[in-house]
């Protein structure tokens, strides 16, 4: 039997993954050949194939290693992988997601984690998450302003249409929106005891506490597709831990997000009428100091951008020693604060896409 074009492409991706995976796991050449033949027969018969558990686990780790936007890839081998491909209902899925949050949070000693659910099969997604992250703040439009997180406005509206009602504060945690194929999405409130949040304080500027800023402990990305050997997993939430600037220089600082720099500058007594005063820069540094200090005081894992860049340099060295080229998206790898003070700013990276990897995907319908 001759494979069709689509099946041949899938087989090519599968074989490429198996050879790489098995070599890295020091499995024999005979095992590689046997597994590739097994997959070829399965694709001929069904048009797809099923990964073994260890293939999913190592494939997910490889996907993190190949993620061009991530500066924290040094620890890719430490990723904890939960294989939940057998889950079929939204109720079961929520239980597994709650476990992921609890396990990853670990009372602040954050563990890099991914939970892999059933793969896309013949274009059908057995389960999908509507959320961008498992923990994320709601956003409410109010006249010409926004209360909360502007990136969550559409999902917040959807949740409200489905019956959810938040407190309309700046930090309302959205429910999880999970959908089975062919059914309407369902809402599940994340239990409060699972949500660890960090109030933002400053070691010297005590008045920053009066701004009542906070952020959640763990960034668990939940809307990306995991591709391993041509098999697509549309629901595979994963997390590392935050780099301080993600919160202090973006989430809380961006004008179209929480826009807290004017408030920080005001309590610092800075001249905000002239950009030449560099009030933005001064406020930005102090807000980032506050984030780093707050997470340390709360006992929550967080890395500063200078340490993260040094770790990435070690990652590059290790990859070279393994004979692998480090790919990267330079615009994402440079930190949003003092990028020129890191080695990353001064060198080019090829933004080639290597699989396994994580990819953006269309929102569920």
Tab-separated table of C-alpha atoms in Angstrom:
chain	number	residue	atom	x	y	z
A	1	UNK	CA	0.000	0.000	0.000
A	2	UNK	CA	1.309	3.474	-0.948
A	3	UNK	CA	0.838	6.303	1.540
A	4	UNK	CA	-1.197	9.309	0.382
A	5	UNK	CA	0.450	12.753	0.385
A	6	UNK	CA	-0.966	13.670	3.813
A	7	UNK	CA	-0.124	10.292	5.287
A	8	UNK	CA	3.324	10.396	3.759
A	9	UNK	CA	3.944	13.809	5.320
A	10	UNK	CA	2.780	12.517	8.697
A	11	UNK	CA	5.008	9.465	8.380
A	12	UNK	CA	7.984	11.691	7.506
A	13	UNK	CA	7.401	13.827	10.618
A	14	UNK	CA	6.892	10.733	12.776
A	15	UNK	CA	10.072	9.047	11.570
A	16	UNK	CA	12.110	12.220	12.063
A	17	UNK	CA	10.846	12.516	15.627
A	18	UNK	CA	11.380	8.844	16.473
A	19	UNK	CA	14.981	8.867	15.294
A	20	UNK	CA	15.784	12.022	17.284
A	21	UNK	CA	13.890	10.930	20.388
A	22	UNK	CA	15.320	7.415	20.458
A	23	UNK	CA	18.887	8.612	19.923
A	24	UNK	CA	18.547	11.094	22.799
A	25	UNK	CA	17.143	8.361	25.031
A	26	UNK	CA	19.971	6.044	23.947
A	27	UNK	CA	17.640	3.414	22.517
A	28	UNK	CA	19.089	1.011	19.969
A	29	UNK	CA	18.993	1.438	16.211
A	30	UNK	CA	17.010	-1.794	15.999
A	31	UNK	CA	14.350	-0.312	18.310
A	32	UNK	CA	14.190	2.803	16.143
A	33	UNK	CA	13.669	0.807	12.935
A	34	UNK	CA	11.071	-1.445	14.558
A	35	UNK	CA	9.121	1.520	15.905
A	36	UNK	CA	9.189	3.403	12.592
A	37	UNK	CA	7.853	0.338	10.763
A	38	UNK	CA	5.146	-0.050	13.392
A	39	UNK	CA	4.114	3.579	12.921
A	40	UNK	CA	4.100	3.252	9.130
A	41	UNK	CA	1.697	0.321	9.328
A	42	UNK	CA	-0.545	2.203	11.762
A	43	UNK	CA	-0.665	5.265	9.503
A	44	UNK	CA	-1.495	3.069	6.501
A	45	UNK	CA	-4.406	1.519	8.349
A	46	UNK	CA	-5.857	4.495	10.228
A	47	UNK	CA	-4.327	7.669	8.840
A	48	UNK	CA	-2.696	8.483	12.162
A	49	UNK	CA	-0.674	6.876	14.947
A	50	UNK	CA	-0.482	6.819	18.732
A	51	UNK	CA	2.540	7.833	20.768
A	52	UNK	CA	3.866	5.660	23.537
A	53	UNK	CA	3.919	7.326	26.947
A	54	UNK	CA	7.675	7.861	27.020
A	55	UNK	CA	7.502	9.371	23.520
A	56	UNK	CA	4.935	11.940	24.689
A	57	UNK	CA	7.019	12.773	27.740
A	58	UNK	CA	10.295	13.254	25.934
A	59	UNK	CA	8.571	14.930	22.990
A	60	UNK	CA	7.071	17.547	25.308
A	61	UNK	CA	10.516	18.249	26.752
A	62	UNK	CA	11.954	18.596	23.259
A	63	UNK	CA	9.157	21.052	22.418
A	64	UNK	CA	10.217	23.275	25.309
A	65	UNK	CA	13.845	23.024	24.199
A	66	UNK	CA	12.845	24.114	20.691
A	67	UNK	CA	10.652	27.054	21.793
A	68	UNK	CA	12.222	30.045	20.075
A	69	UNK	CA	10.508	32.620	22.279
A	70	UNK	CA	11.592	31.135	25.599
A	71	UNK	CA	14.662	32.406	27.455
A	72	UNK	CA	14.280	29.766	30.197
A	73	UNK	CA	15.095	26.626	28.210
A	74	UNK	CA	18.122	25.598	30.278
A	75	UNK	CA	15.906	23.462	32.509
A	76	UNK	CA	13.990	21.688	29.708
A	77	UNK	CA	14.918	18.228	30.972
A	78	UNK	CA	13.270	18.905	34.338
A	79	UNK	CA	9.783	19.323	32.840
A	80	UNK	CA	7.204	17.161	34.647
A	81	UNK	CA	4.871	15.618	32.072
A	82	UNK	CA	1.398	14.327	32.947
A	83	UNK	CA	-0.034	12.094	30.228
A	84	UNK	CA	-3.827	12.480	30.390
A	85	UNK	CA	-4.725	11.417	26.854
A	86	UNK	CA	-7.374	9.052	28.194
A	87	UNK	CA	-9.530	11.898	29.526
A	88	UNK	CA	-12.740	12.377	27.531
A	89	UNK	CA	-15.058	14.663	29.559
A	90	UNK	CA	-14.776	18.271	30.679
A	91	UNK	CA	-15.361	17.211	34.285
A	92	UNK	CA	-12.393	14.837	34.196
A	93	UNK	CA	-10.348	17.472	32.394
A	94	UNK	CA	-11.057	20.047	35.089
A	95	UNK	CA	-9.868	17.630	37.770
A	96	UNK	CA	-6.603	17.151	35.873
A	97	UNK	CA	-6.193	20.901	35.365
A	98	UNK	CA	-6.789	21.533	39.073
A	99	UNK	CA	-4.101	18.955	39.803
A	100	UNK	CA	-1.763	20.724	37.391
A	101	UNK	CA	-2.270	24.057	39.163
A	102	UNK	CA	-1.726	22.497	42.588
A	103	UNK	CA	1.338	20.509	41.524
A	104	UNK	CA	2.962	23.342	39.575
A	105	UNK	CA	2.346	25.939	42.295
A	106	UNK	CA	3.809	23.711	45.015
A	107	UNK	CA	3.188	26.403	47.649
A	108	UNK	CA	5.460	28.765	45.715
A	109	UNK	CA	8.343	26.414	44.940
A	110	UNK	CA	7.171	26.256	41.334
A	111	UNK	CA	7.636	23.138	39.233
A	112	UNK	CA	7.770	23.245	35.419
A	113	UNK	CA	4.815	21.131	34.316
A	114	UNK	CA	2.781	20.139	31.264
A	115	UNK	CA	-0.457	18.149	31.095
A	116	UNK	CA	-1.098	16.535	27.707
A	117	UNK	CA	-4.663	15.710	26.721
A	118	UNK	CA	-6.023	13.768	23.735
A	119	UNK	CA	-4.638	14.596	20.274
A	120	UNK	CA	-6.461	16.086	17.327
A	121	UNK	CA	-7.730	13.234	15.163
A	122	UNK	CA	-8.896	13.688	11.571
A	123	UNK	CA	-9.396	17.397	12.256
A	124	UNK	CA	-11.433	16.870	15.437
A	125	UNK	CA	-10.344	18.210	18.845
A	126	UNK	CA	-11.704	15.960	21.621
A	127	UNK	CA	-11.166	18.725	24.212
A	128	UNK	CA	-10.265	22.410	24.076
A	129	UNK	CA	-9.581	25.202	26.525
A	130	UNK	CA	-10.735	28.729	25.732
A	131	UNK	CA	-8.438	30.306	28.306
A	132	UNK	CA	-5.100	31.847	27.383
A	133	UNK	CA	-3.736	30.800	30.790
A	134	UNK	CA	-5.226	28.590	33.484
A	135	UNK	CA	-5.051	31.535	35.870
A	136	UNK	CA	-5.773	34.910	34.303
A	137	UNK	CA	-7.521	38.086	35.383
A	138	UNK	CA	-10.783	39.252	33.833
A	139	UNK	CA	-11.121	42.476	31.869
A	140	UNK	CA	-14.203	44.707	31.901
A	141	UNK	CA	-14.861	47.540	29.476
A	142	UNK	CA	-16.111	50.646	31.237
A	143	UNK	CA	-16.779	53.701	29.058
A	144	UNK	CA	-13.363	54.507	27.577
A	145	UNK	CA	-11.382	52.567	30.174
A	146	UNK	CA	-10.842	48.957	31.231
A	147	UNK	CA	-11.053	47.439	34.689
A	148	UNK	CA	-8.635	44.535	34.986
A	149	UNK	CA	-6.729	42.901	32.136
A	150	UNK	CA	-7.519	44.241	28.669
A	151	UNK	CA	-6.296	41.007	27.053
A	152	UNK	CA	-9.183	39.149	28.709
A	153	UNK	CA	-12.083	41.338	27.566
A	154	UNK	CA	-13.536	38.936	24.977
A	155	UNK	CA	-13.193	35.850	27.173
A	156	UNK	CA	-14.727	37.763	30.074
A	157	UNK	CA	-17.743	38.654	27.924
A	158	UNK	CA	-18.083	35.013	26.896
A	159	UNK	CA	-17.961	33.856	30.511
A	160	UNK	CA	-20.634	36.387	31.423
A	161	UNK	CA	-22.849	35.136	28.599
A	162	UNK	CA	-22.444	31.647	30.053
A	163	UNK	CA	-23.624	32.865	33.462
A	164	UNK	CA	-20.407	33.808	35.247
A	165	UNK	CA	-20.364	37.000	37.281
A	166	UNK	CA	-17.171	38.522	38.614
A	167	UNK	CA	-16.753	41.159	41.275
A	168	UNK	CA	-15.608	43.650	38.599
A	169	UNK	CA	-12.364	44.264	40.438
A	170	UNK	CA	-8.986	44.648	38.748
A	171	UNK	CA	-7.976	41.143	39.761
A	172	UNK	CA	-10.938	38.774	39.271
A	173	UNK	CA	-9.671	35.304	38.316
A	174	UNK	CA	-11.580	33.972	35.314
A	175	UNK	CA	-13.163	30.512	35.379
A	176	UNK	CA	-11.812	27.772	33.150
A	177	UNK	CA	-13.791	27.349	29.934
A	178	UNK	CA	-13.521	23.764	28.688
A	179	UNK	CA	-15.265	22.295	25.656
A	180	UNK	CA	-15.879	18.777	24.402
A	181	UNK	CA	-16.186	18.266	20.672
A	182	UNK	CA	-19.729	18.949	19.517
A	183	UNK	CA	-20.883	20.339	22.861
A	184	UNK	CA	-21.226	23.784	24.388
A	185	UNK	CA	-18.330	24.957	26.559
A	186	UNK	CA	-18.666	24.658	30.336
A	187	UNK	CA	-17.376	26.927	33.071
A	188	UNK	CA	-15.416	25.752	36.089
A	189	UNK	CA	-14.379	28.136	38.859
A	190	UNK	CA	-10.813	27.607	39.982
A	191	UNK	CA	-10.911	26.916	43.744
A	192	UNK	CA	-9.458	29.865	45.639
A	193	UNK	CA	-7.149	27.623	47.632
A	194	UNK	CA	-5.381	26.701	44.375
A	195	UNK	CA	-4.709	30.303	43.364
A	196	UNK	CA	-1.527	31.709	44.864
A	197	UNK	CA	-1.197	35.449	44.377
A	198	UNK	CA	1.591	37.834	45.347
A	199	UNK	CA	0.830	41.338	46.681
A	200	UNK	CA	3.294	43.852	45.258
A	201	UNK	CA	5.385	45.661	47.875
A	202	UNK	CA	8.699	47.510	47.722
A	203	UNK	CA	11.685	47.184	50.095
A	204	UNK	CA	12.010	50.979	50.408
A	205	UNK	CA	9.010	52.676	48.767
A	206	UNK	CA	6.397	51.549	51.279
A	207	UNK	CA	3.608	53.521	49.585
A	208	UNK	CA	3.679	51.123	46.618
A	209	UNK	CA	1.647	48.743	48.778
A	210	UNK	CA	-1.160	51.341	48.759
A	211	UNK	CA	-1.567	50.806	45.002
A	212	UNK	CA	-2.897	47.310	45.855
A	213	UNK	CA	-1.184	45.631	42.921
A	214	UNK	CA	-0.781	41.880	42.836
A	215	UNK	CA	-0.104	39.081	40.384
A	216	UNK	CA	-0.550	35.341	40.322
A	217	UNK	CA	2.315	32.960	40.983
A	218	UNK	CA	2.308	30.625	37.986
A	219	UNK	CA	1.976	31.432	34.261
A	220	UNK	CA	0.291	28.296	32.840
A	221	UNK	CA	-0.105	28.797	29.078
A	222	UNK	CA	-3.183	26.895	27.928
A	223	UNK	CA	-4.086	27.918	24.377
A	224	UNK	CA	-1.103	26.641	22.388
A	225	UNK	CA	-0.864	23.504	20.300
A	226	UNK	CA	1.826	20.921	21.054
A	227	UNK	CA	3.172	19.179	17.927
A	228	UNK	CA	5.129	15.965	18.437
A	229	UNK	CA	6.094	14.009	15.345
A	230	UNK	CA	3.184	15.369	13.314
A	231	UNK	CA	0.605	14.543	15.991
A	232	UNK	CA	-1.140	17.680	17.246
A	233	UNK	CA	-2.216	18.062	20.844
A	234	UNK	CA	-4.592	21.062	20.982
A	235	UNK	CA	-4.898	21.007	24.772
A	236	UNK	CA	-1.569	20.763	26.541
A	237	UNK	CA	-1.243	23.514	29.189
A	238	UNK	CA	2.323	24.093	30.369
A	239	UNK	CA	4.287	26.338	32.675
A	240	UNK	CA	7.713	27.359	33.814
A	241	UNK	CA	7.945	30.305	36.176
A	242	UNK	CA	7.906	34.041	35.670
A	243	UNK	CA	10.807	36.244	34.757
A	244	UNK	CA	10.306	39.422	36.775
A	245	UNK	CA	10.091	41.736	33.770
A	246	UNK	CA	7.121	39.828	32.378
A	247	UNK	CA	5.148	41.227	35.294
A	248	UNK	CA	6.991	44.431	36.155
A	249	UNK	CA	7.816	45.689	32.657
A	250	UNK	CA	4.842	44.311	30.739
A	251	UNK	CA	1.732	43.058	32.575
A	252	UNK	CA	1.618	45.821	35.177
A	253	UNK	CA	3.438	48.473	33.146
A	254	UNK	CA	2.120	48.371	29.566
A	255	UNK	CA	-0.194	51.324	28.825
A	256	UNK	CA	-2.770	48.952	27.312
A	257	UNK	CA	-2.582	46.530	30.248
A	258	UNK	CA	-2.540	47.729	33.896
A	259	UNK	CA	-0.654	50.971	33.123
A	260	UNK	CA	0.734	51.380	36.650
A	261	UNK	CA	3.822	53.476	35.802
A	262	UNK	CA	2.088	56.870	36.165
A	263	UNK	CA	0.844	55.845	39.620
A	264	UNK	CA	4.275	54.623	40.686
A	265	UNK	CA	5.885	57.795	39.351
A	266	UNK	CA	3.393	59.950	41.235
A	267	UNK	CA	4.126	58.375	44.617
A	268	UNK	CA	7.848	58.703	43.828
A	269	UNK	CA	7.361	62.428	43.258
A	270	UNK	CA	8.721	62.321	39.706
A	271	UNK	CA	8.197	64.961	37.037
A	272	UNK	CA	5.842	63.263	34.580
A	273	UNK	CA	5.323	66.343	32.387
A	274	UNK	CA	8.580	65.892	30.495
A	275	UNK	CA	9.937	62.680	28.999
A	276	UNK	CA	13.434	64.141	29.461
A	277	UNK	CA	13.076	63.541	33.186
A	278	UNK	CA	13.142	59.821	32.363
A	279	UNK	CA	10.296	59.319	34.821
A	280	UNK	CA	9.141	56.275	32.863
A	281	UNK	CA	12.530	54.611	33.222
A	282	UNK	CA	12.817	55.430	36.925
A	283	UNK	CA	9.317	54.169	37.684
A	284	UNK	CA	9.903	51.078	35.579
A	285	UNK	CA	13.034	50.113	37.495
A	286	UNK	CA	11.354	50.595	40.866
A	287	UNK	CA	8.284	48.609	39.812
A	288	UNK	CA	10.533	45.729	38.755
A	289	UNK	CA	12.441	45.926	42.025
A	290	UNK	CA	9.075	45.699	43.765
A	291	UNK	CA	8.070	42.592	41.798
A	292	UNK	CA	11.351	40.803	42.542
A	293	UNK	CA	11.170	41.750	46.210
A	294	UNK	CA	7.513	40.726	46.512
A	295	UNK	CA	7.971	37.259	45.042
A	296	UNK	CA	11.028	36.663	47.211
A	297	UNK	CA	9.131	37.737	50.323
A	298	UNK	CA	6.202	35.497	49.359
A	299	UNK	CA	8.489	32.506	48.755
A	300	UNK	CA	7.470	32.205	45.099
A	301	UNK	CA	9.971	31.200	42.409
A	302	UNK	CA	10.900	34.081	40.099
A	303	UNK	CA	14.010	34.881	38.073
A	304	UNK	CA	15.409	38.316	37.257
A	305	UNK	CA	16.214	39.054	33.617
A	306	UNK	CA	19.992	39.237	34.091
A	307	UNK	CA	20.095	35.792	35.702
A	308	UNK	CA	17.766	34.436	33.013
A	309	UNK	CA	20.101	35.718	30.283
A	310	UNK	CA	23.090	34.071	31.974
A	311	UNK	CA	21.140	30.819	32.192
A	312	UNK	CA	20.319	31.074	28.502
A	313	UNK	CA	24.025	31.442	27.758
A	314	UNK	CA	24.653	28.170	29.605
A	315	UNK	CA	21.822	26.586	27.608
A	316	UNK	CA	23.469	27.709	24.350
A	317	UNK	CA	26.788	26.165	25.424
A	318	UNK	CA	25.169	22.860	26.362
A	319	UNK	CA	23.281	22.689	23.082
A	320	UNK	CA	26.466	23.312	21.099
A	321	UNK	CA	28.156	20.497	23.008
A	322	UNK	CA	25.259	18.215	22.020
A	323	UNK	CA	25.626	19.198	18.374
A	324	UNK	CA	22.326	21.075	18.250
A	325	UNK	CA	21.874	24.583	16.864
A	326	UNK	CA	20.074	27.018	19.158
A	327	UNK	CA	17.203	28.716	17.375
A	328	UNK	CA	15.539	31.791	18.791
A	329	UNK	CA	13.215	34.710	18.192
A	330	UNK	CA	15.457	37.642	19.120
A	331	UNK	CA	12.581	40.051	19.703
A	332	UNK	CA	11.173	37.701	22.359
A	333	UNK	CA	14.473	36.611	23.893
A	334	UNK	CA	15.709	40.086	24.784
A	335	UNK	CA	14.220	41.230	28.097
A	336	UNK	CA	11.992	44.339	28.021
A	337	UNK	CA	14.201	46.062	30.601
A	338	UNK	CA	17.883	46.868	29.924
A	339	UNK	CA	18.143	44.425	26.994
A	340	UNK	CA	21.516	45.810	25.858
A	341	UNK	CA	22.998	44.750	29.200
A	342	UNK	CA	22.560	41.091	28.193
A	343	UNK	CA	24.604	39.073	25.693
A	344	UNK	CA	21.429	38.148	23.819
A	345	UNK	CA	21.007	41.697	22.524
A	346	UNK	CA	24.375	41.593	20.770
A	347	UNK	CA	24.075	38.368	18.791
A	348	UNK	CA	21.795	37.076	16.042
A	349	UNK	CA	19.620	33.967	16.290
A	350	UNK	CA	18.041	31.977	13.502
A	351	UNK	CA	14.300	31.892	13.971
A	352	UNK	CA	14.035	28.485	12.293
A	353	UNK	CA	11.175	26.316	13.517
A	354	UNK	CA	12.265	22.924	14.797
A	355	UNK	CA	9.799	20.272	15.943
A	356	UNK	CA	8.560	19.076	18.399
A	357	UNK	CA	7.338	22.552	19.324
A	358	UNK	CA	4.468	24.686	20.531
A	359	UNK	CA	2.390	26.648	18.037
A	360	UNK	CA	-0.374	29.224	18.126
A	361	UNK	CA	-3.736	27.885	16.993
A	362	UNK	CA	-7.198	29.206	16.220
A	363	UNK	CA	-9.552	29.684	19.133
A	364	UNK	CA	-12.119	26.871	19.487
A	365	UNK	CA	-15.506	27.395	17.882
